[in-house]
Short mmCIF file of C-alpha atoms in Angstrom, two decimals:
data_model
loop_
_atom_site.label_atom_id
_atom_site.label_comp_id
_atom_site.label_asym_id
_atom_site.label_seq_id
_atom_site.Cartn_x
_atom_site.Cartn_y
_atom_site.Cartn_z
CA ALA A 1 11.53 24.04 -24.01
CA GLN A 2 9.10 22.21 -25.14
CA LYS A 3 5.56 23.74 -26.08
CA VAL A 4 2.46 22.79 -28.27
CA THR A 5 -0.04 25.54 -28.86
CA GLN A 6 -3.32 24.77 -30.20
CA ALA A 7 -4.99 28.55 -30.73
CA GLN A 8 -8.49 27.28 -31.69
CA THR A 9 -10.26 26.64 -28.31
CA GLU A 10 -13.80 25.84 -29.89
CA ILE A 11 -15.16 25.59 -33.20
CA SER A 12 -18.19 24.45 -34.69
CA VAL A 13 -18.90 23.22 -38.10
CA VAL A 14 -22.00 21.89 -39.97
CA GLU A 15 -22.16 18.29 -40.86
CA LYS A 16 -20.33 17.28 -43.92
CA GLU A 17 -18.23 20.53 -43.64
CA ASP A 18 -14.12 20.17 -43.83
CA VAL A 19 -12.38 21.52 -40.68
CA THR A 20 -8.93 22.04 -39.80
CA LEU A 21 -7.52 21.85 -36.50
CA ASP A 22 -4.04 23.82 -36.13
CA CYS A 23 -1.21 22.54 -33.98
CA VAL A 24 2.03 24.78 -33.38
CA TYR A 25 4.89 23.29 -31.43
CA GLU A 26 8.28 24.46 -30.07
CA THR A 27 11.31 22.23 -29.37
CA ARG A 28 14.97 22.25 -29.35
CA ASP A 29 15.36 18.57 -29.92
CA THR A 30 16.30 17.36 -33.28
CA THR A 31 14.26 14.51 -33.09
CA TYR A 32 10.79 14.33 -31.63
CA TYR A 33 7.59 12.77 -31.78
CA LEU A 34 4.10 14.57 -32.59
CA PHE A 35 0.71 13.03 -31.75
CA TRP A 36 -3.08 13.50 -31.94
CA TYR A 37 -5.64 12.23 -29.78
CA LYS A 38 -9.20 12.50 -29.55
CA GLN A 39 -11.12 12.82 -26.62
CA PRO A 40 -14.84 12.09 -26.88
CA PRO A 41 -17.49 13.12 -23.99
CA SER A 42 -16.83 9.53 -22.60
CA GLY A 43 -13.22 10.79 -21.38
CA GLU A 44 -11.00 8.26 -22.87
CA LEU A 45 -8.08 9.80 -24.98
CA VAL A 46 -7.96 7.89 -28.35
CA PHE A 47 -4.74 7.78 -29.91
CA LEU A 48 -5.02 8.94 -33.88
CA ILE A 49 -1.49 9.34 -35.21
CA ARG A 50 2.14 9.56 -34.37
CA ARG A 51 4.52 11.32 -36.64
CA ASN A 52 8.36 11.56 -36.56
CA SER A 53 10.34 14.80 -36.83
CA PHE A 54 12.25 13.04 -39.62
CA ASP A 55 9.42 11.95 -41.57
CA GLU A 56 7.56 14.74 -43.25
CA GLN A 57 5.30 12.67 -45.42
CA ASN A 58 1.50 13.86 -44.97
CA GLU A 59 -0.86 11.07 -44.01
CA ILE A 60 -4.42 10.20 -44.74
CA SER A 61 -6.60 7.78 -43.06
CA GLY A 62 -10.19 7.78 -44.27
CA ARG A 63 -11.69 11.20 -43.73
CA TYR A 64 -8.65 12.12 -41.65
CA SER A 65 -5.51 13.65 -42.77
CA TRP A 66 -2.35 15.25 -41.32
CA ASN A 67 -0.01 18.11 -42.57
CA PHE A 68 3.17 17.93 -40.90
CA GLN A 69 5.53 21.21 -41.92
CA LYS A 70 8.95 21.41 -40.14
CA SER A 71 9.53 24.76 -41.55
CA THR A 72 6.63 26.50 -39.72
CA SER A 73 6.57 23.86 -36.90
CA SER A 74 3.03 22.70 -37.55
CA PHE A 75 0.97 19.44 -37.36
CA ASN A 76 -2.13 20.28 -38.44
CA PHE A 77 -5.47 17.85 -38.73
CA THR A 78 -8.13 17.87 -41.18
CA ILE A 79 -11.31 15.91 -40.98
CA THR A 80 -12.99 16.16 -44.31
CA ALA A 81 -16.78 15.53 -44.44
CA SER A 82 -17.24 15.86 -40.68
CA GLN A 83 -20.05 14.11 -38.98
CA VAL A 84 -21.66 14.10 -35.73
CA VAL A 85 -19.50 11.41 -34.13
CA ASP A 86 -16.42 13.89 -34.77
CA SER A 87 -17.73 15.96 -32.10
CA ALA A 88 -14.82 15.94 -29.20
CA VAL A 89 -11.82 17.45 -28.14
CA TYR A 90 -8.99 16.98 -29.73
CA PHE A 91 -5.16 17.19 -28.31
CA CYS A 92 -1.92 17.83 -30.10
CA ALA A 93 0.99 16.64 -28.09
CA LEU A 94 4.96 16.57 -28.29
CA ARG A 95 7.59 14.25 -27.03
CA GLY A 96 11.41 14.64 -27.26
CA ILE A 97 13.97 12.28 -27.71
CA THR A 98 14.67 11.85 -24.05
CA GLY A 99 12.39 10.84 -21.28
CA ASN A 100 8.74 9.85 -21.19
CA GLN A 101 6.98 13.16 -20.85
CA PHE A 102 4.18 14.48 -23.22
CA TYR A 103 3.42 18.15 -23.60
CA PHE A 104 0.05 18.52 -24.43
CA GLY A 105 -1.68 21.51 -26.16
CA THR A 106 -4.73 22.97 -24.35
CA GLY A 107 -7.12 21.21 -26.93
CA THR A 108 -9.61 22.32 -29.39
CA SER A 109 -13.03 21.41 -29.04
CA LEU A 110 -14.89 20.37 -31.95
CA THR A 111 -18.76 20.46 -32.27
CA VAL A 112 -20.44 18.86 -35.71
CA ILE A 113 -23.87 20.04 -35.83
CA PRO A 114 -26.54 17.98 -37.74
CA ASP B 1 -4.76 -4.86 -29.17
CA THR B 2 -4.38 -1.43 -27.55
CA GLU B 3 -6.52 -1.81 -24.50
CA VAL B 4 -5.83 -0.13 -21.06
CA THR B 5 -8.53 -0.93 -18.64
CA GLN B 6 -9.52 1.28 -15.37
CA THR B 7 -11.62 0.77 -12.52
CA PRO B 8 -13.78 2.08 -11.24
CA LYS B 9 -15.32 4.23 -13.64
CA HIS B 10 -16.72 6.45 -11.27
CA LEU B 11 -15.86 7.19 -7.29
CA VAL B 12 -17.42 9.18 -4.70
CA MET B 13 -15.45 9.63 -1.64
CA GLY B 14 -15.29 11.89 1.51
CA MET B 15 -12.23 13.61 2.56
CA THR B 16 -11.24 10.95 5.19
CA ASN B 17 -11.77 7.96 3.11
CA LYS B 18 -9.18 5.66 1.60
CA LYS B 19 -9.71 4.36 -1.76
CA SER B 20 -7.68 3.13 -4.60
CA LEU B 21 -7.74 3.23 -8.52
CA LYS B 22 -6.64 0.58 -10.52
CA CYS B 23 -5.01 0.38 -14.07
CA GLU B 24 -4.28 -2.84 -16.26
CA GLN B 25 -2.77 -3.47 -19.35
CA HIS B 26 -1.81 -6.70 -21.04
CA MET B 27 0.24 -5.54 -23.95
CA GLY B 28 3.81 -5.95 -22.43
CA HIS B 29 4.29 -2.40 -21.94
CA ARG B 30 6.58 -1.39 -19.74
CA ALA B 31 6.13 2.29 -19.04
CA MET B 32 3.09 3.23 -17.15
CA TYR B 33 1.71 6.54 -16.06
CA TRP B 34 -1.01 8.44 -14.11
CA TYR B 35 -2.47 11.81 -15.10
CA LYS B 36 -4.98 14.12 -13.66
CA GLN B 37 -7.27 15.98 -15.99
CA LYS B 38 -9.72 18.97 -14.77
CA ALA B 39 -12.52 20.13 -17.03
CA LYS B 40 -11.46 21.75 -20.12
CA LYS B 41 -7.79 21.36 -19.44
CA PRO B 42 -5.55 18.98 -20.98
CA PRO B 43 -4.22 16.07 -18.90
CA GLU B 44 -1.35 16.57 -16.39
CA LEU B 45 1.11 14.22 -15.94
CA MET B 46 1.54 12.92 -12.12
CA PHE B 47 3.48 9.77 -12.01
CA VAL B 48 5.69 7.63 -14.36
CA TYR B 49 6.69 3.89 -13.66
CA SER B 50 9.33 2.35 -15.94
CA TYR B 51 9.94 -1.10 -15.61
CA GLU B 52 8.21 -1.27 -12.51
CA LYS B 53 10.02 1.51 -10.94
CA LEU B 54 8.74 5.20 -10.15
CA SER B 55 10.76 7.44 -12.57
CA ILE B 56 8.93 10.74 -12.63
CA ASN B 57 6.93 12.12 -9.57
CA GLU B 58 5.56 15.54 -10.67
CA SER B 59 5.53 16.80 -7.22
CA VAL B 60 2.26 15.18 -6.50
CA PRO B 61 1.06 15.47 -2.83
CA SER B 62 1.50 12.69 -0.46
CA ARG B 63 -2.07 12.16 -0.34
CA PHE B 64 -1.50 10.35 -3.91
CA SER B 65 0.35 7.35 -3.64
CA PRO B 66 1.27 5.14 -6.58
CA GLU B 67 2.09 1.49 -6.72
CA CYS B 68 3.25 -0.59 -9.28
CA PRO B 69 3.08 -4.52 -8.34
CA ASN B 70 4.08 -5.59 -11.65
CA SER B 71 4.52 -5.09 -15.14
CA SER B 72 0.78 -5.08 -15.93
CA LEU B 73 -0.94 -3.52 -13.00
CA LEU B 74 -0.73 0.15 -11.50
CA ASN B 75 -2.70 1.26 -8.72
CA LEU B 76 -3.03 4.88 -7.38
CA HIS B 77 -3.80 5.11 -3.69
CA LEU B 78 -5.93 7.89 -2.28
CA HIS B 79 -6.10 9.27 1.37
CA ALA B 80 -7.56 12.49 2.73
CA LEU B 81 -8.21 14.12 -0.32
CA GLN B 82 -9.74 17.42 -0.80
CA PRO B 83 -12.51 18.58 -2.95
CA GLU B 84 -10.05 20.09 -5.73
CA ASP B 85 -8.72 16.88 -6.13
CA SER B 86 -12.15 16.16 -8.10
CA ALA B 87 -10.87 15.32 -11.43
CA LEU B 88 -10.72 12.57 -14.08
CA TYR B 89 -7.80 10.53 -13.41
CA LEU B 90 -6.42 8.91 -16.74
CA CYS B 91 -3.97 5.84 -16.72
CA ALA B 92 -1.77 5.29 -19.96
CA SER B 93 0.95 2.90 -20.94
CA SER B 94 3.62 2.83 -23.56
CA PRO B 95 5.71 -0.22 -25.15
CA PRO B 96 9.18 -0.90 -24.41
CA PHE B 97 12.17 0.67 -26.23
CA ASP B 98 12.73 -1.87 -29.04
CA TYR B 99 8.80 -2.16 -29.81
CA LYS B 100 7.16 -0.39 -32.89
CA ASN B 101 5.49 3.01 -31.65
CA ARG B 102 7.37 2.95 -28.40
CA GLU B 103 6.99 6.39 -27.98
CA THR B 104 3.07 6.13 -28.25
CA GLN B 105 1.14 6.54 -24.97
CA TYR B 106 -2.28 4.55 -25.04
CA PHE B 107 -4.97 5.64 -22.52
CA GLY B 108 -7.50 3.90 -20.51
CA PRO B 109 -10.94 5.29 -20.27
CA GLY B 110 -10.29 7.16 -16.91
CA THR B 111 -11.89 7.28 -13.50
CA ARG B 112 -14.18 10.33 -12.49
CA LEU B 113 -13.38 11.03 -8.99
CA LEU B 114 -15.61 13.39 -6.92
CA VAL B 115 -14.26 14.28 -3.25
CA LEU B 116 -16.96 15.69 -1.13
#
């Protein structure tokens, strides 16, 4: 079975603080793909990152960084020096090696207070 | 360019109306998806088209009827909807198998549907 858990339902931080969004996944596939999407109030799901299960190298893109740890089945997302524009719902998702289906977590609503 | 477009952005319809949602992409993607998203919930998969053929139907009621006229266009025909069908309807597409990022889904801005 495929499952993604985002235990943090809502997070509020003050602007310029760092914040980490947690994502824990379950899968029996040996090859799989993990994703993070951002959904601002406008509604569009914006693709942020894709990670293969065989590539555990962490990634940094500007103020965003991702920490993938297979040993703990986690794929956490950190925003450094948060800004008001980071306020959105963030979804972690998992896809197995077969089929097209995504398994989404329940999302974390991030509010950055000016 | 990773743009998926959807029209209309907003739609209000009565329970006896017939309407259609449209989704378009010109990225050469060969898989296209319809999702339904209720407030404060993750997207729920409704249909998947792969190479213009319906490959997944997640037990969606027949009042929702998908159509894929060509590789760039995906429609969702709506008929006799219920108020509980009010939601954000998202379209997505993903690249062919031999493309980079083939597993990634790229989403459109969605259509906010209100059924009265």
